[in-house]
GROMACS .gro file of C-alpha atoms in nm:
model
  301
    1UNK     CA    1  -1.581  -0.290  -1.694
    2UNK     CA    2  -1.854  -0.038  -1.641
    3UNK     CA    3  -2.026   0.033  -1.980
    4UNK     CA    4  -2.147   0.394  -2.061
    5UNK     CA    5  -2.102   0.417  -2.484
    6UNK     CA    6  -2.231   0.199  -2.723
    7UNK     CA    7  -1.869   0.199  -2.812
    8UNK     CA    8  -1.668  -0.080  -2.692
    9UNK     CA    9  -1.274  -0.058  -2.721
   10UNK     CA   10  -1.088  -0.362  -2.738
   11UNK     CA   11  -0.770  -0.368  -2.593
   12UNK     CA   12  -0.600  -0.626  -2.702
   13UNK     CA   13  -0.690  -0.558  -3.102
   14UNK     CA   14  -0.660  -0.213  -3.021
   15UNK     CA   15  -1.014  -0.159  -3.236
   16UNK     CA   16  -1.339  -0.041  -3.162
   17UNK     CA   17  -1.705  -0.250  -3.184
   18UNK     CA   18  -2.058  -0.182  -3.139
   19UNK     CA   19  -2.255  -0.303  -2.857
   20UNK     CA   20  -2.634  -0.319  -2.959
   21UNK     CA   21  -2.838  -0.563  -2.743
   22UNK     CA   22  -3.188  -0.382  -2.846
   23UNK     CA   23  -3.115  -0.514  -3.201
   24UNK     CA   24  -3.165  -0.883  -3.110
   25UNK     CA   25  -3.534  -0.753  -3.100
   26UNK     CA   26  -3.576  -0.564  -3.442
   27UNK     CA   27  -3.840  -0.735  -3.712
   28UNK     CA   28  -3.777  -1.050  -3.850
   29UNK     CA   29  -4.005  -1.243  -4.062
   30UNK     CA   30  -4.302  -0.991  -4.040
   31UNK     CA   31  -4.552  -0.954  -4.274
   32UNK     CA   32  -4.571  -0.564  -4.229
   33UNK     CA   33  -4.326  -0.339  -4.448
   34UNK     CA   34  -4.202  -0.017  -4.238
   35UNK     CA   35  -4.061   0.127  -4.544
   36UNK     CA   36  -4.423   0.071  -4.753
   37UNK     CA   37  -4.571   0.235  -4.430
   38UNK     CA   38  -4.354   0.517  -4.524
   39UNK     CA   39  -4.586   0.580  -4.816
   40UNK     CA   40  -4.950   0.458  -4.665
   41UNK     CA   41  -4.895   0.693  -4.392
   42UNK     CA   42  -4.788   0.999  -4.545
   43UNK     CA   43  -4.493   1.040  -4.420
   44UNK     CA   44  -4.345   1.072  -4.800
   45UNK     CA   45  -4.500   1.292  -5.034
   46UNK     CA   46  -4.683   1.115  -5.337
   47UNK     CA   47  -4.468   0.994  -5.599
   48UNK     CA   48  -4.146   0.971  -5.376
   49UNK     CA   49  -3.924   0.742  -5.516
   50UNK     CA   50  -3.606   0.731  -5.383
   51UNK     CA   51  -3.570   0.849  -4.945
   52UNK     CA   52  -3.410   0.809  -4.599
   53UNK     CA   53  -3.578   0.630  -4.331
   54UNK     CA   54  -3.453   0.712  -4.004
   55UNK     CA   55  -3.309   0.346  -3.849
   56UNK     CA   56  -3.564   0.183  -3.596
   57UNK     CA   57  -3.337   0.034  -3.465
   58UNK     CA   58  -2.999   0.238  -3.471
   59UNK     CA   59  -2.679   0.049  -3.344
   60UNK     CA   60  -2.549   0.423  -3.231
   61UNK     CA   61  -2.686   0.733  -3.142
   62UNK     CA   62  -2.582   1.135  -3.147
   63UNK     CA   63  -2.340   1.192  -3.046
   64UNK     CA   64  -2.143   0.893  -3.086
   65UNK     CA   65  -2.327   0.796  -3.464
   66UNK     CA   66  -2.668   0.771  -3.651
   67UNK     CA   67  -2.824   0.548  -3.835
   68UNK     CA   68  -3.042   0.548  -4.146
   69UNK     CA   69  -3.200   0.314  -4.413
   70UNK     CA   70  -3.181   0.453  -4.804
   71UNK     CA   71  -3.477   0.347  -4.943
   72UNK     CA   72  -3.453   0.269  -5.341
   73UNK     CA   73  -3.792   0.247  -5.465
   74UNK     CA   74  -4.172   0.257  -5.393
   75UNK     CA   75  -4.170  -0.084  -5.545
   76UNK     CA   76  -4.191  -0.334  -5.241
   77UNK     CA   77  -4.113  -0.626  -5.499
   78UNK     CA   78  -3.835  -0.474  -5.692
   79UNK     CA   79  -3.478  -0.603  -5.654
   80UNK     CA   80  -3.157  -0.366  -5.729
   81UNK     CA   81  -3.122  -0.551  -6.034
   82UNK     CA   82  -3.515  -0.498  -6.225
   83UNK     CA   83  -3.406  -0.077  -6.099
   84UNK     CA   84  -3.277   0.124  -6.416
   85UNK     CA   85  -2.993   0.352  -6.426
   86UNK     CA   86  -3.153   0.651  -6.398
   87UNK     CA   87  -3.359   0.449  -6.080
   88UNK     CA   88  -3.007   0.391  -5.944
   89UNK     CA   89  -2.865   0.722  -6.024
   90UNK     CA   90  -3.106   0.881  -5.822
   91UNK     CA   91  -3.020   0.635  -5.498
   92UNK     CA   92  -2.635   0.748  -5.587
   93UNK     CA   93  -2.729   1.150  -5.533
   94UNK     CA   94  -2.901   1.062  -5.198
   95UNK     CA   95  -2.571   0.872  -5.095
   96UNK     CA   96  -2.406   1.144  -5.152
   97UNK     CA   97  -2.639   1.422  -5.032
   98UNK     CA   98  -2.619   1.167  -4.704
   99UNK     CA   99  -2.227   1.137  -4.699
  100UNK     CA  100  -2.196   1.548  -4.700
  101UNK     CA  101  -2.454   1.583  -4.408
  102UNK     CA  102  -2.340   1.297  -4.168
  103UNK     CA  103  -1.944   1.386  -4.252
  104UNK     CA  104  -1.993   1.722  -4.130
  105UNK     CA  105  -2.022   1.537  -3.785
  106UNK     CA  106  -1.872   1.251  -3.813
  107UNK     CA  107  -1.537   1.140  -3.916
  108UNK     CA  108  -1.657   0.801  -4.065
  109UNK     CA  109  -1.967   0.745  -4.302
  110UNK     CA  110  -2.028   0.403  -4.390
  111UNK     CA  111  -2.281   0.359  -4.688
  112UNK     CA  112  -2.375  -0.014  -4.774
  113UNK     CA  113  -2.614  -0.270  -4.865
  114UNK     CA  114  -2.656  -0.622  -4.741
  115UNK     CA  115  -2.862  -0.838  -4.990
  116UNK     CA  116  -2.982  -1.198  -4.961
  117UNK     CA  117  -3.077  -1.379  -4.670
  118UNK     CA  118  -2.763  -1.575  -4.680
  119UNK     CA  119  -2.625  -1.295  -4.509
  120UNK     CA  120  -2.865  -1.181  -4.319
  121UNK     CA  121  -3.111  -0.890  -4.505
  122UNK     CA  122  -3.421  -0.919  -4.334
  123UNK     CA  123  -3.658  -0.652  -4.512
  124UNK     CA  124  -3.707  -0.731  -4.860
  125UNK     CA  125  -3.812  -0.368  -5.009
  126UNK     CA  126  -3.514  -0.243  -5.182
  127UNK     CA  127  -3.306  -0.061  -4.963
  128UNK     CA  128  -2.952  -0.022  -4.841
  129UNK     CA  129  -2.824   0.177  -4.492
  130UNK     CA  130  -2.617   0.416  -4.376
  131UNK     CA  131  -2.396   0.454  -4.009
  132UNK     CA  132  -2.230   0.819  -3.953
  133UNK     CA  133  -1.974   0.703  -3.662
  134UNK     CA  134  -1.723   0.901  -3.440
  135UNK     CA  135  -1.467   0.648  -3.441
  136UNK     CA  136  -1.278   0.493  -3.791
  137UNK     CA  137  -1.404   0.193  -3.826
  138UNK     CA  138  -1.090  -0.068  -3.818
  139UNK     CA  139  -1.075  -0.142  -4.219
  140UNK     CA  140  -1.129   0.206  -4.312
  141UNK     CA  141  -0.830   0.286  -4.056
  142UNK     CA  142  -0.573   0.067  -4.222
  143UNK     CA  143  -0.647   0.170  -4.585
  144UNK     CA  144  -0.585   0.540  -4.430
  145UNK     CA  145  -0.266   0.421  -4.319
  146UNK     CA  146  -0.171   0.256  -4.629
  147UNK     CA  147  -0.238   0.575  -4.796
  148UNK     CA  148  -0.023   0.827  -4.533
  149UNK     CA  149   0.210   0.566  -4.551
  150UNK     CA  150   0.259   0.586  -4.927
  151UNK     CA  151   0.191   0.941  -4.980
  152UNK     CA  152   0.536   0.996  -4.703
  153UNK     CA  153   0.719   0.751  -4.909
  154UNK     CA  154   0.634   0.982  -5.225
  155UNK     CA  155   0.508   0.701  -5.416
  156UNK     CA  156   0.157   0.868  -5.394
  157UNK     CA  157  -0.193   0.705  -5.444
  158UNK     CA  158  -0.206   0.340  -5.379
  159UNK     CA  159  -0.535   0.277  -5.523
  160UNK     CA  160  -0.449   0.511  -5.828
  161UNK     CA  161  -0.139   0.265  -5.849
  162UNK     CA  162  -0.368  -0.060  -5.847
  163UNK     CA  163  -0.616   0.075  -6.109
  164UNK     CA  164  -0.314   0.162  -6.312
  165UNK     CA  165  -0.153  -0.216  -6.299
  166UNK     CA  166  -0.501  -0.382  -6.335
  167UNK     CA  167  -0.566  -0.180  -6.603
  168UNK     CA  168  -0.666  -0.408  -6.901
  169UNK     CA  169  -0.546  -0.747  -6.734
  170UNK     CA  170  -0.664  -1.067  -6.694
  171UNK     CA  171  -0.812  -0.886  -6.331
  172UNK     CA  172  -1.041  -0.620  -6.495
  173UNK     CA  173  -1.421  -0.714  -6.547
  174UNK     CA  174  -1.583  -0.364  -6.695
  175UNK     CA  175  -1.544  -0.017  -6.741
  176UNK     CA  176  -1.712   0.276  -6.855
  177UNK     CA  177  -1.607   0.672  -6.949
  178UNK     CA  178  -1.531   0.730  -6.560
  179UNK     CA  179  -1.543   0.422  -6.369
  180UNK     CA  180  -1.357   0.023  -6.358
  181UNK     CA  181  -1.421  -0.263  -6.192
  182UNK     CA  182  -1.152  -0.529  -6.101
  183UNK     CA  183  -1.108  -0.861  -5.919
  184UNK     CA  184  -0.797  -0.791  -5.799
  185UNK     CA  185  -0.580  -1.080  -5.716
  186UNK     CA  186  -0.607  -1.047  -5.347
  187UNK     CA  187  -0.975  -1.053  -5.289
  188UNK     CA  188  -1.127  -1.272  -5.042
  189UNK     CA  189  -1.444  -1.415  -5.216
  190UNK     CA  190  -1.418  -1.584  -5.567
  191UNK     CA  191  -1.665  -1.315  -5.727
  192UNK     CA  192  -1.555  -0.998  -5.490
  193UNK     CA  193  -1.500  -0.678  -5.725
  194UNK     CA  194  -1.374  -0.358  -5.674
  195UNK     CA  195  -1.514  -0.055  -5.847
  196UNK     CA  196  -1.251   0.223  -5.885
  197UNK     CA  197  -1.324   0.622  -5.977
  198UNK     CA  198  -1.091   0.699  -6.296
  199UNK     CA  199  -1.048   1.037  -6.111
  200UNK     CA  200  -0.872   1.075  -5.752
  201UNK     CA  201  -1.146   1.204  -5.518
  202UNK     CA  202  -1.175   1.111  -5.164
  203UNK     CA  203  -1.539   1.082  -5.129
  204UNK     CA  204  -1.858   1.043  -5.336
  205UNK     CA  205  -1.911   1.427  -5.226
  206UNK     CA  206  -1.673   1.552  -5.470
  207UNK     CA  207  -1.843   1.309  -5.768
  208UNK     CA  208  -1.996   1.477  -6.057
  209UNK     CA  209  -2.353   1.362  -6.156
  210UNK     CA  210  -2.199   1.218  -6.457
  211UNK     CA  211  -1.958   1.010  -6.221
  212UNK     CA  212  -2.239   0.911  -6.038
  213UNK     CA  213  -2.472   0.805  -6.309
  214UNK     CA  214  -2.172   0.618  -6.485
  215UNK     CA  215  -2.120   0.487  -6.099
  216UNK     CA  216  -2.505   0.320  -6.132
  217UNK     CA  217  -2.436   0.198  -6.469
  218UNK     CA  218  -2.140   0.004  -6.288
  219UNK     CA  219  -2.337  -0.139  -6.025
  220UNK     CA  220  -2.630  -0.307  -6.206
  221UNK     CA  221  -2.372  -0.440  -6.485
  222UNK     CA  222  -2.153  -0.574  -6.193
  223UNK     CA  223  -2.459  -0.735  -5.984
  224UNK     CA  224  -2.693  -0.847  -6.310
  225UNK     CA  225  -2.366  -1.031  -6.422
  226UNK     CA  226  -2.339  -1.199  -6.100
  227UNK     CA  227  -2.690  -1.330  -6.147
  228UNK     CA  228  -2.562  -1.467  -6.532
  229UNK     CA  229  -2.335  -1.661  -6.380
  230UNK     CA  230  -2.328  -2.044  -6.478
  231UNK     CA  231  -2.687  -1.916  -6.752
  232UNK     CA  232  -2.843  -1.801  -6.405
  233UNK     CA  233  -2.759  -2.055  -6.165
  234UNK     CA  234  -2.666  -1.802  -5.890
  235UNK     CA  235  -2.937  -1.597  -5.939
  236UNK     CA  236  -3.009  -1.419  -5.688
  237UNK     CA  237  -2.662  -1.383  -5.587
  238UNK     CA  238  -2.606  -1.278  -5.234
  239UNK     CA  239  -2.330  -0.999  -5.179
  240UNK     CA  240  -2.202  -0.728  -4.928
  241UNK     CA  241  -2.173  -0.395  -5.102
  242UNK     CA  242  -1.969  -0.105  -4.941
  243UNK     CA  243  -1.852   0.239  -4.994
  244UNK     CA  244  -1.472   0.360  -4.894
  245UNK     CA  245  -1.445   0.730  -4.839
  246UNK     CA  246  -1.285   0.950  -4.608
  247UNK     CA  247  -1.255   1.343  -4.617
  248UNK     CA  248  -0.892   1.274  -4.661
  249UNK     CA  249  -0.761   1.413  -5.005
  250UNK     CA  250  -0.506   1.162  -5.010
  251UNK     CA  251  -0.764   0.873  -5.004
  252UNK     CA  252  -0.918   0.765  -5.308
  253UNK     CA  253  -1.323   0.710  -5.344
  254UNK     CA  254  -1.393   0.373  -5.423
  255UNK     CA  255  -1.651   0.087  -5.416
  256UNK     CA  256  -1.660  -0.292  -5.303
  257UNK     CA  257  -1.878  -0.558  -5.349
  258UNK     CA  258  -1.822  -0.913  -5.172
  259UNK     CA  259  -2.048  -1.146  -5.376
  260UNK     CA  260  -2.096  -1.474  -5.112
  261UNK     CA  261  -2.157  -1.735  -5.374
  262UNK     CA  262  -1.882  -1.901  -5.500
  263UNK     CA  263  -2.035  -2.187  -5.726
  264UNK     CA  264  -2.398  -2.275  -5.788
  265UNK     CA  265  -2.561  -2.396  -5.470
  266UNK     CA  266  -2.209  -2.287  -5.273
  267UNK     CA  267  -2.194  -2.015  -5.076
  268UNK     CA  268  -1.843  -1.838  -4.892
  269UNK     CA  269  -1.876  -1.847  -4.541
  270UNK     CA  270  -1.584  -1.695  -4.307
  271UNK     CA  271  -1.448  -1.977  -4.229
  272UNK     CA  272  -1.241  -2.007  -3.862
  273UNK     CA  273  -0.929  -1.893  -3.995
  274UNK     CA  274  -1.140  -1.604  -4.163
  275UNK     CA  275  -1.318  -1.510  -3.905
  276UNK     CA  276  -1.070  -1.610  -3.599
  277UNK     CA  277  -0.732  -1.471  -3.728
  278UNK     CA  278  -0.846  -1.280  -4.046
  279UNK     CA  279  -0.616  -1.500  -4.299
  280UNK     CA  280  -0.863  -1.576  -4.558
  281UNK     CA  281  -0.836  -1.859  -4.824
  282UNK     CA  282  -0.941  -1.819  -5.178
  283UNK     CA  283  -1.000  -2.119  -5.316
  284UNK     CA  284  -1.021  -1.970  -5.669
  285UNK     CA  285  -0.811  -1.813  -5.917
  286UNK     CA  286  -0.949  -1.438  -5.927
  287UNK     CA  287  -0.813  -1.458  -6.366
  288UNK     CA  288  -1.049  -1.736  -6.416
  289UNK     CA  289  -1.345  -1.605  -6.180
  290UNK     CA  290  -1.312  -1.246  -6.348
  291UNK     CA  291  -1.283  -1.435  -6.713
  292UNK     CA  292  -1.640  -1.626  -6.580
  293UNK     CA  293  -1.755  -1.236  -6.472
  294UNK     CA  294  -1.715  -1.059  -6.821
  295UNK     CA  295  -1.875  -1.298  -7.003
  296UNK     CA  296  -2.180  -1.328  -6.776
  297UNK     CA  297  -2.157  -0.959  -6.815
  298UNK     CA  298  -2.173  -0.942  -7.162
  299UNK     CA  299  -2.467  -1.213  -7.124
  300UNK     CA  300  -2.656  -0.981  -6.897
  301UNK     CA  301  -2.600  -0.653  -7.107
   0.00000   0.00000   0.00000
């Protein structure tokens, strides 16, 4: 097969996947920040905090995607967690300012952060990234269908329908005046938590800046609880944090955050009937993990 798009369509899975060889090159282990050269170099005016770095080394290209980093701070030694909410609020209006640019070209926007070596992070200034991509990716595809699916059977949105039943249960960790956070009882890691908009909006374009500043709130209770765990002994917890969001008006905005630790000193790794066939095990009860989360929550407030 003759390739001529970083795209690669698998038959067989009927999916899409990204073929990036010039990655296996990109900076591990160096002593020189690229994102701190942002400010020694001028290419940020003085007393930027919060901006996009163009990727260095982008997985796609126009007109098939783009690629950026979100830088969250000047800091080099700050973590998500030492940010405040106003610190955070102000990475949440650049996602979003992001999500309305790259949408307008591309049909998928995927906003994320990878944090902790464990999994791979490999800059250490505080910073997350950002793929526009022409193609759904497959995950984001099947929630769409879930949703068309529902929305024809007139039972309408299935996430509004989830936030409603996990509503003050056993499942629900937080909440705040616009924003909950669940471990619903089919997550995949012990700690994973889903953050759910009160409000039905597709995409973090439509949020309000109150949504979004409740939406920071959220995140550093969420990940400083994490790092309470067991008085501290996951700290720094390792996680994968994502946004869903689709120009759909029948989707519904919403965030997730796989935390990879899963005891102290344990990590969750993908496991071969994870990663092989995609039936994960959960060898917890996501009641008692959530009970362990709100009260490392309350410990961290």
């Amino acid at each position: 097969m003759e390739q001529s798009t970083p795209l690669i369509w698998n038959p067989i899975l009927r999916q899409y996947l990204v073929n990036a060889p010039h990655r296996m090159s990109r900076r591990e282990g160096t002593t020189q920040c690229p994102f701190c050269a942002d400010i020694t170099e001028g290419r940020v005016p003085e007393g930027t905090q919060v901006w996009l770095h163009p990727n260095d080394f982008p997985p796609l290209q126009p007109p098939v995607g783009e690629a950026y980093v979100v830088i969250y701070n000047r800091e080099h030694e700050k973590s998500f967690t030492q940010l405040t909410v106003d610190e955070v609020f102000a990475v949440t209006k650049i996602w979003r300012d992001l999500y309305r640019d790259l949408s307008s070209r591309y049909p998928a926007v995927m906003i994320f952060e990878n944090s902790g070596e464990a999994i791979g992070q490999t800059q250490h200034h505080p910073h997350g990234q950002a793929y526009g991509v022409s193609v759904l990716p497959p995950v984001l595809e099947r929630k769409l269908e879930t949703t068309v699916l529902e929305h024809e059977a007139g039972r309408g949105c299935p996430f509004c329908r989830v936030r409603d039943e996990l509503t003050n249960s056993d499942f629900e960790v937080a909440n705040n005046e616009t924003w909950q956070a669940f471990l619903p009882p089919y997550v995949r890691y012990p700690y994973e938590t889903h953050l759910y908009l009160k409000r039905h909006i597709p995409n973090i374009a439509q949020a309000t800046d109150a949504e979004l500043h409740d939406l920071a709130a959220m995140l550093l209770k969420v990940i400083r609880g994490y790092n309470a765990l067991f008085d501290g002994a996951m700290a720094p917890m390792p996680y994968l944090l994502g946004l869903h969001q689709l120009e759909d008006e029948r989707f519904h905005f919403h965030v997730e955050i796989l935390a990879i630790g899963r005891a102290p000193g344990k990590l969750k790794f993908a496991a071969s009937s994870e990663s092989i066939w995609g039936m994960w095990t959960n060898d917890s009860a996501p009641q008692q993990k959530a009970a362990e989360l709100r009260q490392a929550i309350e410990k961290g407030a």
